N, C-alpha and C. Protein backbone atom coordinates (compact mmCIF):
# COMPACT_ATOMS: atom_id res chain seq x y z
N ARG A 1 10.96 27.56 3.19
CA ARG A 1 9.95 25.74 3.28
C ARG A 1 8.98 26.00 3.50
N ASP A 2 7.89 25.28 4.05
CA ASP A 2 7.07 25.27 4.67
C ASP A 2 7.42 23.39 5.41
N ALA A 3 6.41 23.29 6.15
CA ALA A 3 6.47 21.72 6.32
C ALA A 3 5.30 21.06 5.54
N ASP A 4 4.60 20.75 4.13
CA ASP A 4 4.86 21.13 2.72
C ASP A 4 5.86 20.54 1.84
N GLY A 5 7.00 21.18 1.91
CA GLY A 5 8.04 21.39 1.09
C GLY A 5 7.35 22.37 -0.36
N ARG A 6 6.33 24.13 0.65
CA ARG A 6 6.22 24.85 -0.33
C ARG A 6 7.57 25.83 -0.07
N TYR A 7 8.16 25.77 -1.34
CA TYR A 7 8.93 27.23 -1.52
C TYR A 7 8.59 28.38 -2.28
N GLY A 8 9.16 29.57 -1.62
CA GLY A 8 8.54 30.87 -2.52
C GLY A 8 9.95 31.27 -3.03
N PHE A 9 9.53 32.42 -4.00
CA PHE A 9 10.94 32.74 -4.82
C PHE A 9 10.14 33.84 -4.49
N ASP A 10 11.39 35.05 -4.67
CA ASP A 10 11.29 36.71 -4.43
C ASP A 10 12.06 36.85 -6.08
N ILE A 11 11.58 37.46 -6.94
CA ILE A 11 11.69 37.63 -8.28
C ILE A 11 10.97 38.57 -8.86
N ASP A 12 11.27 39.27 -10.11
CA ASP A 12 10.17 39.68 -10.46
C ASP A 12 8.95 39.43 -11.15
N ILE A 13 7.97 40.39 -10.68
CA ILE A 13 6.25 39.40 -11.65
C ILE A 13 7.17 39.29 -13.14
N ALA A 14 7.94 40.33 -14.03
CA ALA A 14 7.76 40.36 -15.60
C ALA A 14 8.49 39.13 -15.37
N ALA A 15 9.25 38.44 -14.82
CA ALA A 15 10.60 37.43 -14.94
C ALA A 15 9.34 35.65 -14.40
N ALA A 16 8.58 35.75 -13.97
CA ALA A 16 7.21 34.84 -13.54
C ALA A 16 6.96 34.19 -14.73
N GLY A 17 7.47 32.89 -15.07
CA GLY A 17 6.90 31.91 -16.07
C GLY A 17 7.41 31.83 -17.33
N ARG A 18 9.42 32.52 -16.63
CA ARG A 18 10.42 32.59 -18.03
C ARG A 18 10.64 30.59 -17.37
N HIS A 19 11.17 30.95 -17.07
CA HIS A 19 12.15 29.62 -16.44
C HIS A 19 11.81 28.29 -15.79
N ALA A 20 11.45 27.00 -15.69
CA ALA A 20 11.51 26.40 -15.14
C ALA A 20 12.00 26.05 -13.94
N VAL A 21 10.99 25.78 -12.67
CA VAL A 21 11.81 25.58 -11.76
C VAL A 21 12.05 24.04 -11.42
N ILE A 22 12.83 23.33 -11.15
CA ILE A 22 13.39 22.85 -10.59
C ILE A 22 13.77 22.38 -8.88
N ALA A 23 13.72 21.22 -8.37
CA ALA A 23 13.61 20.51 -7.29
C ALA A 23 14.45 19.55 -7.46
N ALA A 24 16.10 19.36 -6.67
CA ALA A 24 17.09 19.05 -6.46
C ALA A 24 16.13 17.57 -4.86
N VAL A 25 15.74 16.87 -5.40
CA VAL A 25 15.53 16.27 -3.16
C VAL A 25 16.73 15.58 -2.96
N PRO A 26 17.25 16.05 -1.99
CA PRO A 26 17.72 15.20 -1.41
C PRO A 26 17.58 13.87 -0.84
N ALA A 27 18.42 12.75 -0.08
CA ALA A 27 18.43 11.43 -0.51
C ALA A 27 17.73 11.53 0.94
N SER A 28 18.04 12.71 1.60
CA SER A 28 17.34 12.76 2.71
C SER A 28 15.94 12.80 3.33
N ALA A 29 15.16 13.48 2.50
CA ALA A 29 14.22 13.70 2.59
C ALA A 29 13.25 12.45 2.26
N ILE A 30 11.80 13.42 3.57
CA ILE A 30 10.84 12.21 4.23
C ILE A 30 9.81 12.68 2.91
N ASP A 31 9.81 11.01 2.48
CA ASP A 31 8.35 10.37 2.28
C ASP A 31 6.90 10.79 2.47
N LYS A 32 6.28 11.40 2.40
CA LYS A 32 4.98 11.61 3.41
C LYS A 32 4.01 10.80 3.44
N ASP A 33 3.82 9.06 2.07
CA ASP A 33 3.41 8.85 2.31
C ASP A 33 4.11 7.36 3.40
N THR A 34 5.28 7.03 3.49
CA THR A 34 5.99 6.21 4.06
C THR A 34 6.66 6.81 5.55
N GLY A 35 6.39 7.87 5.37
CA GLY A 35 7.34 9.05 6.91
C GLY A 35 8.91 8.48 6.59
N GLN A 36 9.84 7.72 5.68
CA GLN A 36 10.42 7.45 6.27
C GLN A 36 12.10 7.65 4.91
N PRO A 37 13.04 8.22 5.09
CA PRO A 37 13.51 9.15 3.53
C PRO A 37 13.90 8.32 2.47
N VAL A 38 13.18 9.12 1.53
CA VAL A 38 13.70 8.84 -0.17
C VAL A 38 14.74 7.68 0.00
N GLY A 39 16.13 8.45 0.43
CA GLY A 39 17.16 7.47 -0.14
C GLY A 39 18.39 7.10 -1.28
N THR A 40 18.22 8.23 -1.54
CA THR A 40 18.36 8.56 -2.66
C THR A 40 17.81 10.11 -3.66
N ALA A 41 18.90 10.49 -3.81
CA ALA A 41 18.68 12.02 -4.38
C ALA A 41 18.19 11.89 -6.46
N PHE A 42 17.50 12.28 -6.04
CA PHE A 42 16.66 12.66 -7.43
C PHE A 42 16.60 14.27 -7.70
N VAL A 43 15.47 13.94 -8.88
CA VAL A 43 15.40 15.54 -9.37
C VAL A 43 13.70 15.24 -9.74
N LEU A 44 13.04 16.11 -9.49
CA LEU A 44 12.20 16.70 -10.17
C LEU A 44 11.81 18.05 -11.41
N LYS A 45 10.89 18.28 -12.03
CA LYS A 45 10.92 19.61 -12.86
C LYS A 45 10.03 20.64 -13.30
N THR A 46 9.37 21.46 -13.28
CA THR A 46 8.37 21.82 -13.92
C THR A 46 8.79 22.68 -15.41
N PRO A 47 7.98 22.44 -16.58
CA PRO A 47 8.67 23.61 -17.92
C PRO A 47 8.63 25.19 -17.34
N ALA A 48 8.74 25.54 -17.76
CA ALA A 48 8.75 27.18 -17.77
C ALA A 48 7.22 27.69 -18.54
N THR A 49 6.29 28.39 -17.69
CA THR A 49 5.19 28.39 -18.07
C THR A 49 4.87 29.30 -19.94
N GLY A 50 5.78 30.18 -19.60
CA GLY A 50 5.54 31.31 -20.95
C GLY A 50 4.97 32.68 -20.60
N SER A 51 4.50 32.33 -19.13
CA SER A 51 3.15 33.48 -18.77
C SER A 51 3.51 34.42 -18.04
N SER A 52 4.09 35.47 -17.50
CA SER A 52 3.90 36.36 -16.51
C SER A 52 2.65 36.49 -15.41
N THR A 53 1.69 36.15 -15.75
CA THR A 53 0.16 35.68 -14.85
C THR A 53 0.75 34.30 -14.17
N THR A 54 1.72 33.54 -14.45
CA THR A 54 2.03 32.29 -13.40
C THR A 54 2.44 31.94 -12.69
N THR A 55 1.90 32.85 -11.44
CA THR A 55 2.71 32.69 -9.82
C THR A 55 3.08 32.15 -9.43
N ASP A 56 1.99 30.54 -9.16
CA ASP A 56 2.16 29.51 -8.90
C ASP A 56 2.56 28.41 -9.68
N VAL A 57 3.02 27.74 -9.16
CA VAL A 57 3.56 26.17 -9.87
C VAL A 57 3.55 25.29 -8.82
N PHE A 58 3.91 24.02 -9.22
CA PHE A 58 3.40 22.64 -9.06
C PHE A 58 4.24 21.81 -9.26
N VAL A 59 5.26 21.62 -8.84
CA VAL A 59 6.63 20.99 -9.23
C VAL A 59 6.29 19.48 -8.18
N SER A 60 5.95 18.33 -9.56
CA SER A 60 5.68 17.35 -9.10
C SER A 60 6.18 16.37 -10.98
N PRO A 61 6.28 14.62 -9.73
CA PRO A 61 6.80 13.41 -10.99
C PRO A 61 5.75 13.87 -12.35
N LEU A 62 4.38 14.45 -12.20
CA LEU A 62 3.94 14.12 -13.56
C LEU A 62 4.47 16.24 -14.40
N THR A 63 4.80 16.51 -13.06
CA THR A 63 5.04 17.96 -13.66
C THR A 63 6.42 17.43 -14.76
N THR A 64 7.64 16.44 -14.64
CA THR A 64 8.27 16.37 -14.86
C THR A 64 8.23 15.42 -16.22
N LEU A 65 7.58 15.32 -16.21
CA LEU A 65 6.48 13.85 -17.14
C LEU A 65 6.50 14.65 -19.00
N VAL A 66 5.81 16.49 -18.01
CA VAL A 66 5.70 17.27 -19.35
C VAL A 66 7.29 17.88 -19.81
N ALA A 67 7.97 18.57 -18.08
CA ALA A 67 9.63 18.84 -18.97
C ALA A 67 9.96 18.14 -19.32
N ASP A 68 9.46 16.22 -19.28
CA ASP A 68 11.17 15.78 -20.07
C ASP A 68 10.49 15.61 -21.61
N ILE A 69 9.77 14.96 -21.47
CA ILE A 69 8.80 15.34 -23.08
C ILE A 69 8.84 16.33 -23.65
N ALA A 70 8.58 17.77 -23.06
CA ALA A 70 8.76 19.07 -24.25
C ALA A 70 10.39 18.62 -24.45
N ALA A 71 11.08 18.94 -23.26
CA ALA A 71 12.34 19.02 -24.02
C ALA A 71 13.20 17.95 -24.59
N GLY A 72 13.00 16.87 -23.92
CA GLY A 72 12.84 15.32 -25.54
C GLY A 72 12.32 15.20 -26.64
N GLN A 73 11.08 15.29 -27.11
CA GLN A 73 10.70 15.14 -27.97
C GLN A 73 10.62 17.24 -29.04
N GLY A 74 10.79 17.83 -28.15
CA GLY A 74 11.11 19.05 -28.59
C GLY A 74 9.20 19.56 -29.26
N VAL A 75 9.02 19.77 -28.13
CA VAL A 75 7.42 20.14 -28.36
C VAL A 75 7.09 21.17 -27.43
N THR A 76 6.44 21.96 -27.41
CA THR A 76 6.56 23.21 -26.43
C THR A 76 5.59 22.16 -25.18
N PRO A 77 6.16 22.86 -24.67
CA PRO A 77 5.35 22.74 -22.59
C PRO A 77 3.71 22.05 -23.19
N ALA A 78 3.25 22.99 -23.67
CA ALA A 78 1.63 23.11 -23.64
C ALA A 78 1.00 21.89 -24.55
N GLU A 79 1.86 21.76 -25.55
CA GLU A 79 2.63 20.20 -26.35
C GLU A 79 2.59 19.22 -25.27
N ALA A 80 3.36 19.46 -24.48
CA ALA A 80 4.07 17.83 -23.60
C ALA A 80 2.52 17.73 -23.11
N GLU A 81 1.99 18.77 -22.43
CA GLU A 81 1.08 18.50 -21.24
C GLU A 81 0.00 18.16 -21.56
N THR A 82 -0.60 18.46 -22.93
CA THR A 82 -1.75 17.70 -23.82
C THR A 82 -1.10 15.88 -23.88
N SER A 83 -0.09 16.07 -24.36
CA SER A 83 0.48 14.17 -24.76
C SER A 83 0.11 13.30 -23.67
N VAL A 84 1.29 14.05 -22.23
CA VAL A 84 1.18 13.84 -21.22
C VAL A 84 -0.41 13.36 -20.26
N GLN A 85 -1.97 14.64 -20.40
CA GLN A 85 -2.86 14.42 -19.88
C GLN A 85 -3.65 13.02 -20.51
N GLN A 86 -3.70 12.94 -21.86
CA GLN A 86 -4.34 12.34 -22.86
C GLN A 86 -3.44 10.96 -22.59
N GLN A 87 -2.47 10.82 -22.01
CA GLN A 87 -1.60 9.34 -22.56
C GLN A 87 -2.11 8.66 -21.19
N LEU A 88 -1.98 9.84 -19.76
CA LEU A 88 -2.50 9.03 -18.62
C LEU A 88 -4.40 9.06 -18.37
N GLY A 89 -4.76 9.50 -19.05
CA GLY A 89 -5.92 9.22 -19.65
C GLY A 89 -6.43 10.36 -17.70
N LEU A 90 -5.71 11.24 -17.39
CA LEU A 90 -5.82 11.93 -16.32
C LEU A 90 -6.65 13.71 -16.65
N ALA A 91 -8.25 13.79 -16.05
CA ALA A 91 -8.91 14.63 -16.00
C ALA A 91 -8.91 15.80 -16.22
N ALA A 92 -7.15 16.30 -15.26
CA ALA A 92 -6.91 17.18 -14.47
C ALA A 92 -5.84 17.38 -15.94
N SER A 93 -4.79 18.73 -16.01
CA SER A 93 -3.63 18.38 -16.08
C SER A 93 -2.56 18.25 -15.28
N PRO A 94 -1.37 17.71 -16.10
CA PRO A 94 -0.54 17.37 -15.32
C PRO A 94 0.34 18.45 -13.97
N LEU A 95 0.18 19.65 -14.93
CA LEU A 95 0.92 20.80 -14.39
C LEU A 95 -0.20 20.80 -12.90
N ALA A 96 -1.37 20.49 -13.03
CA ALA A 96 -2.27 21.08 -11.93
C ALA A 96 -1.34 20.84 -10.34
N ASN A 97 -2.12 21.04 -9.89
CA ASN A 97 -1.66 20.23 -7.94
C ASN A 97 -2.48 19.25 -7.38
N PHE A 98 -2.90 18.27 -8.20
CA PHE A 98 -3.43 17.19 -7.75
C PHE A 98 -3.57 16.49 -5.96
N VAL A 99 -2.43 17.56 -5.55
CA VAL A 99 -3.03 17.02 -3.60
C VAL A 99 -4.06 18.56 -3.31
N ALA A 100 -4.04 19.44 -3.63
CA ALA A 100 -4.57 20.25 -2.96
C ALA A 100 -6.15 19.99 -3.63
N ALA A 101 -6.19 19.30 -5.02
CA ALA A 101 -7.65 18.83 -5.71
C ALA A 101 -7.88 17.47 -4.95
N THR A 102 -7.21 16.71 -4.37
CA THR A 102 -7.15 15.53 -4.08
C THR A 102 -7.70 14.55 -4.80
N ASP A 103 -7.26 14.41 -6.23
CA ASP A 103 -7.30 14.04 -7.53
C ASP A 103 -6.73 12.74 -7.02
N SER A 104 -7.02 11.57 -7.24
CA SER A 104 -6.45 10.08 -6.09
C SER A 104 -5.94 9.41 -7.53
N GLN A 105 -6.70 10.02 -8.77
CA GLN A 105 -6.10 9.04 -9.47
C GLN A 105 -3.84 9.66 -10.76
N ALA A 106 -4.79 10.96 -10.01
CA ALA A 106 -3.03 12.12 -10.64
C ALA A 106 -2.22 11.23 -9.41
N ALA A 107 -2.68 11.38 -8.19
CA ALA A 107 -1.50 10.80 -6.98
C ALA A 107 -1.18 9.59 -6.52
N LYS A 108 -1.89 8.71 -7.55
CA LYS A 108 -1.30 7.12 -7.41
C LYS A 108 -0.24 6.95 -9.16
N LEU A 109 -0.76 7.67 -9.59
CA LEU A 109 0.02 7.73 -11.32
C LEU A 109 1.62 8.82 -10.20
N ALA A 110 2.15 9.74 -10.31
CA ALA A 110 2.42 10.52 -9.29
C ALA A 110 3.02 9.73 -8.81
N LYS A 111 3.03 8.96 -7.86
CA LYS A 111 3.67 8.15 -6.78
C LYS A 111 4.16 6.81 -7.37
N THR A 112 3.35 6.30 -8.45
CA THR A 112 4.71 5.15 -9.34
C THR A 112 5.38 6.25 -10.49
N VAL A 113 4.94 6.84 -10.88
CA VAL A 113 6.16 7.43 -11.45
C VAL A 113 7.25 8.02 -10.26
N ASN A 114 7.59 8.74 -9.84
CA ASN A 114 8.39 9.14 -8.68
C ASN A 114 8.58 7.71 -7.92
N THR A 115 8.19 6.80 -7.54
CA THR A 115 8.91 5.60 -7.65
C THR A 115 9.88 5.34 -8.85
N VAL A 116 9.47 5.32 -10.54
CA VAL A 116 10.50 4.83 -10.83
C VAL A 116 11.71 6.14 -11.45
N ILE A 117 11.61 6.69 -10.87
CA ILE A 117 12.69 8.08 -10.74
C ILE A 117 13.59 7.71 -9.53
N ILE A 118 12.74 7.09 -8.17
CA ILE A 118 13.83 6.77 -7.34
C ILE A 118 14.74 5.42 -8.16
N GLU A 119 14.16 4.76 -8.70
CA GLU A 119 14.29 3.23 -8.71
C GLU A 119 15.50 3.44 -9.92
N VAL A 120 15.78 3.65 -10.87
CA VAL A 120 16.22 4.71 -12.02
C VAL A 120 17.39 5.22 -11.92
N THR A 121 16.97 5.88 -10.77
CA THR A 121 18.27 6.88 -10.13
C THR A 121 18.74 5.75 -8.98
N LYS A 122 18.43 5.16 -8.56
CA LYS A 122 19.24 4.03 -7.53
C LYS A 122 20.18 3.27 -8.58
N LEU A 123 20.04 2.20 -9.56
CA LEU A 123 20.63 2.14 -10.49
C LEU A 123 21.49 2.74 -11.12
N ALA A 124 20.99 3.68 -11.66
CA ALA A 124 22.48 4.51 -12.47
C ALA A 124 23.07 4.85 -10.95
N ASP A 125 23.02 5.27 -10.38
CA ASP A 125 24.08 5.83 -9.05
C ASP A 125 25.08 4.80 -8.74
N ALA A 126 24.08 3.26 -8.92
CA ALA A 126 24.79 1.99 -8.18
C ALA A 126 26.51 1.62 -9.45
N ALA A 127 25.83 1.95 -10.89
CA ALA A 127 26.35 2.09 -12.52
C ALA A 127 28.04 2.93 -12.37
N GLY A 128 27.83 3.66 -11.70
CA GLY A 128 28.77 5.11 -11.35
C GLY A 128 27.99 5.41 -12.97
N VAL A 129 27.03 5.68 -13.28
CA VAL A 129 26.49 6.85 -14.46
C VAL A 129 26.95 7.95 -13.95
N ALA A 130 26.91 8.96 -14.99
CA ALA A 130 27.12 10.13 -14.78
C ALA A 130 25.98 10.90 -14.82
N ALA A 131 26.33 12.05 -14.42
CA ALA A 131 24.52 12.63 -14.43
C ALA A 131 24.06 12.99 -15.37
N ASP A 132 24.59 13.66 -16.30
CA ASP A 132 23.73 14.05 -18.03
C ASP A 132 23.27 12.39 -18.47
N ALA A 133 24.03 11.89 -18.33
CA ALA A 133 23.91 9.98 -18.66
C ALA A 133 22.52 9.41 -17.94
N LYS A 134 22.82 9.56 -16.45
CA LYS A 134 21.63 9.74 -15.50
C LYS A 134 20.06 10.34 -16.16
N ALA A 135 20.51 11.29 -16.20
CA ALA A 135 19.46 12.75 -16.31
C ALA A 135 18.60 11.76 -17.49
N ALA A 136 19.23 12.02 -18.51
CA ALA A 136 18.40 11.20 -20.33
C ALA A 136 17.97 9.58 -19.48
N LEU A 137 18.19 8.76 -19.24
CA LEU A 137 18.62 7.13 -18.25
C LEU A 137 16.98 7.58 -17.88
N VAL A 138 16.36 8.15 -17.51
CA VAL A 138 15.57 8.23 -16.25
C VAL A 138 14.21 8.75 -17.06
N ALA A 139 14.10 10.33 -17.79
CA ALA A 139 13.63 10.58 -18.70
C ALA A 139 13.36 9.57 -19.72
N SER A 140 13.78 8.97 -20.64
CA SER A 140 13.64 7.47 -21.40
C SER A 140 13.21 6.91 -20.79
N VAL A 141 13.54 6.29 -19.48
CA VAL A 141 12.51 5.39 -18.96
C VAL A 141 11.19 6.00 -18.56
N THR A 142 11.21 7.01 -18.25
CA THR A 142 9.68 7.17 -17.57
C THR A 142 8.74 7.94 -18.21
N THR A 143 9.00 7.94 -19.37
CA THR A 143 8.68 8.61 -20.52
C THR A 143 7.94 7.24 -21.64
N ALA A 144 8.79 6.83 -21.52
CA ALA A 144 8.80 5.81 -22.98
C ALA A 144 7.39 5.51 -23.45
N ASP A 145 7.00 4.99 -22.32
CA ASP A 145 5.15 4.34 -22.68
C ASP A 145 3.85 5.10 -21.31
N LEU A 146 3.36 6.04 -21.29
CA LEU A 146 3.05 6.68 -20.62
C LEU A 146 1.39 5.54 -20.71
N SER A 147 0.70 5.74 -21.79
CA SER A 147 -0.43 4.40 -21.54
C SER A 147 -0.16 3.20 -20.97
N THR A 148 0.69 2.39 -21.16
CA THR A 148 1.22 1.27 -20.41
C THR A 148 0.93 1.54 -19.31
N LEU A 149 2.21 2.63 -19.04
CA LEU A 149 1.52 2.71 -17.18
C LEU A 149 0.59 2.72 -16.60
N ALA A 150 0.21 3.90 -17.46
CA ALA A 150 -1.98 4.38 -16.98
C ALA A 150 -2.24 3.06 -16.72
N ALA A 151 -2.57 2.42 -17.89
CA ALA A 151 -3.00 0.83 -17.84
C ALA A 151 -2.92 0.33 -16.75
N LEU A 152 -1.50 0.18 -15.76
CA LEU A 152 -1.57 -0.64 -15.10
C LEU A 152 -1.67 0.09 -13.36
N VAL A 153 -1.67 0.84 -13.59
CA VAL A 153 -1.87 1.62 -12.30
C VAL A 153 -2.77 1.93 -12.32
N ASN A 154 -3.90 2.18 -13.46
CA ASN A 154 -6.12 1.98 -13.31
C ASN A 154 -6.28 0.59 -12.78
N ALA A 155 -4.99 -0.33 -13.38
CA ALA A 155 -5.75 -1.65 -13.32
C ALA A 155 -5.62 -2.36 -11.25
N SER A 156 -4.95 -1.73 -10.76
CA SER A 156 -4.52 -1.71 -9.16
C SER A 156 -5.97 -1.56 -8.76
N ASN A 157 -6.05 -2.40 -7.48
CA ASN A 157 -6.48 -2.74 -7.01
C ASN A 157 -6.47 -2.05 -5.23
N ALA A 158 -4.92 -1.73 -5.57
CA ALA A 158 -4.79 -1.32 -4.49
C ALA A 158 -5.07 -0.29 -3.61
N GLY A 159 -4.39 -0.29 -2.42
CA GLY A 159 -5.40 0.52 -1.21
C GLY A 159 -4.64 2.00 -1.56
N SER A 160 -3.16 1.57 -1.46
CA SER A 160 -2.38 3.18 -1.91
C SER A 160 -1.97 3.13 -2.36
N ALA A 161 -0.79 5.05 -2.73
CA ALA A 161 0.38 4.55 -4.16
C ALA A 161 1.05 4.11 -3.56
N THR A 162 1.22 3.86 -2.72
CA THR A 162 2.44 3.56 -2.38
C THR A 162 3.07 2.05 -2.82
N THR A 163 1.39 1.65 -2.12
CA THR A 163 1.70 -0.30 -2.85
C THR A 163 0.75 -0.85 -4.19
N VAL A 164 0.15 0.24 -5.21
CA VAL A 164 0.35 0.74 -6.53
C VAL A 164 1.34 0.86 -7.15
N ALA A 165 2.21 1.34 -6.65
CA ALA A 165 3.46 1.94 -6.97
C ALA A 165 4.52 0.90 -7.20
N ALA A 166 4.49 0.29 -6.30
CA ALA A 166 5.46 -1.48 -6.32
C ALA A 166 5.10 -2.53 -6.79
N GLN A 167 3.53 -2.51 -7.57
CA GLN A 167 2.64 -3.41 -8.34
C GLN A 167 3.44 -3.03 -9.92
N VAL A 168 3.65 -2.27 -9.95
CA VAL A 168 3.54 -1.65 -11.13
C VAL A 168 4.95 -1.65 -11.34
N THR A 169 6.15 -1.43 -10.24
CA THR A 169 7.37 -1.11 -11.22
C THR A 169 8.37 -2.52 -10.52
N SER A 170 6.78 -4.11 -10.39
CA SER A 170 7.60 -4.88 -10.49
C SER A 170 6.97 -5.73 -11.09
N SER A 171 5.95 -5.47 -12.73
CA SER A 171 5.53 -5.83 -12.90
C SER A 171 6.63 -5.64 -14.71
């Protein structure tokens, strides 16, 4: 792992793209935007690409939406990708590395989704919700109404993604 959270996997090239990538984020992980620990463990994921030519994947809150919609609605990852992109009004794929592309719109949306994931996880943990039910709850809350989420984020005039996330989650 490097300072930016990048990992490498040593796998046979023929197996590339066959499996989802899951990132179990510990409570002690440091949020690059705030410099503070995230405070609760949560999971981010990206769906399997299905392509052995895909050797570089990006895991983020937006890729997590794609994976959760594909699994929850029984659609292909490609169909879920298109759905998320359209509902959020993204210019680029939600599976794209918005950090490297310096895509501020995607970054604001990702930070907001990440905040929702963390807050719902905290509530579920405090209520003693079982792991499977907690994962289903987080997926349900984050994927329920992406168009409204995008409208709230885009309407925000806050300067930072963290402030946007706080405004949207308190709405």
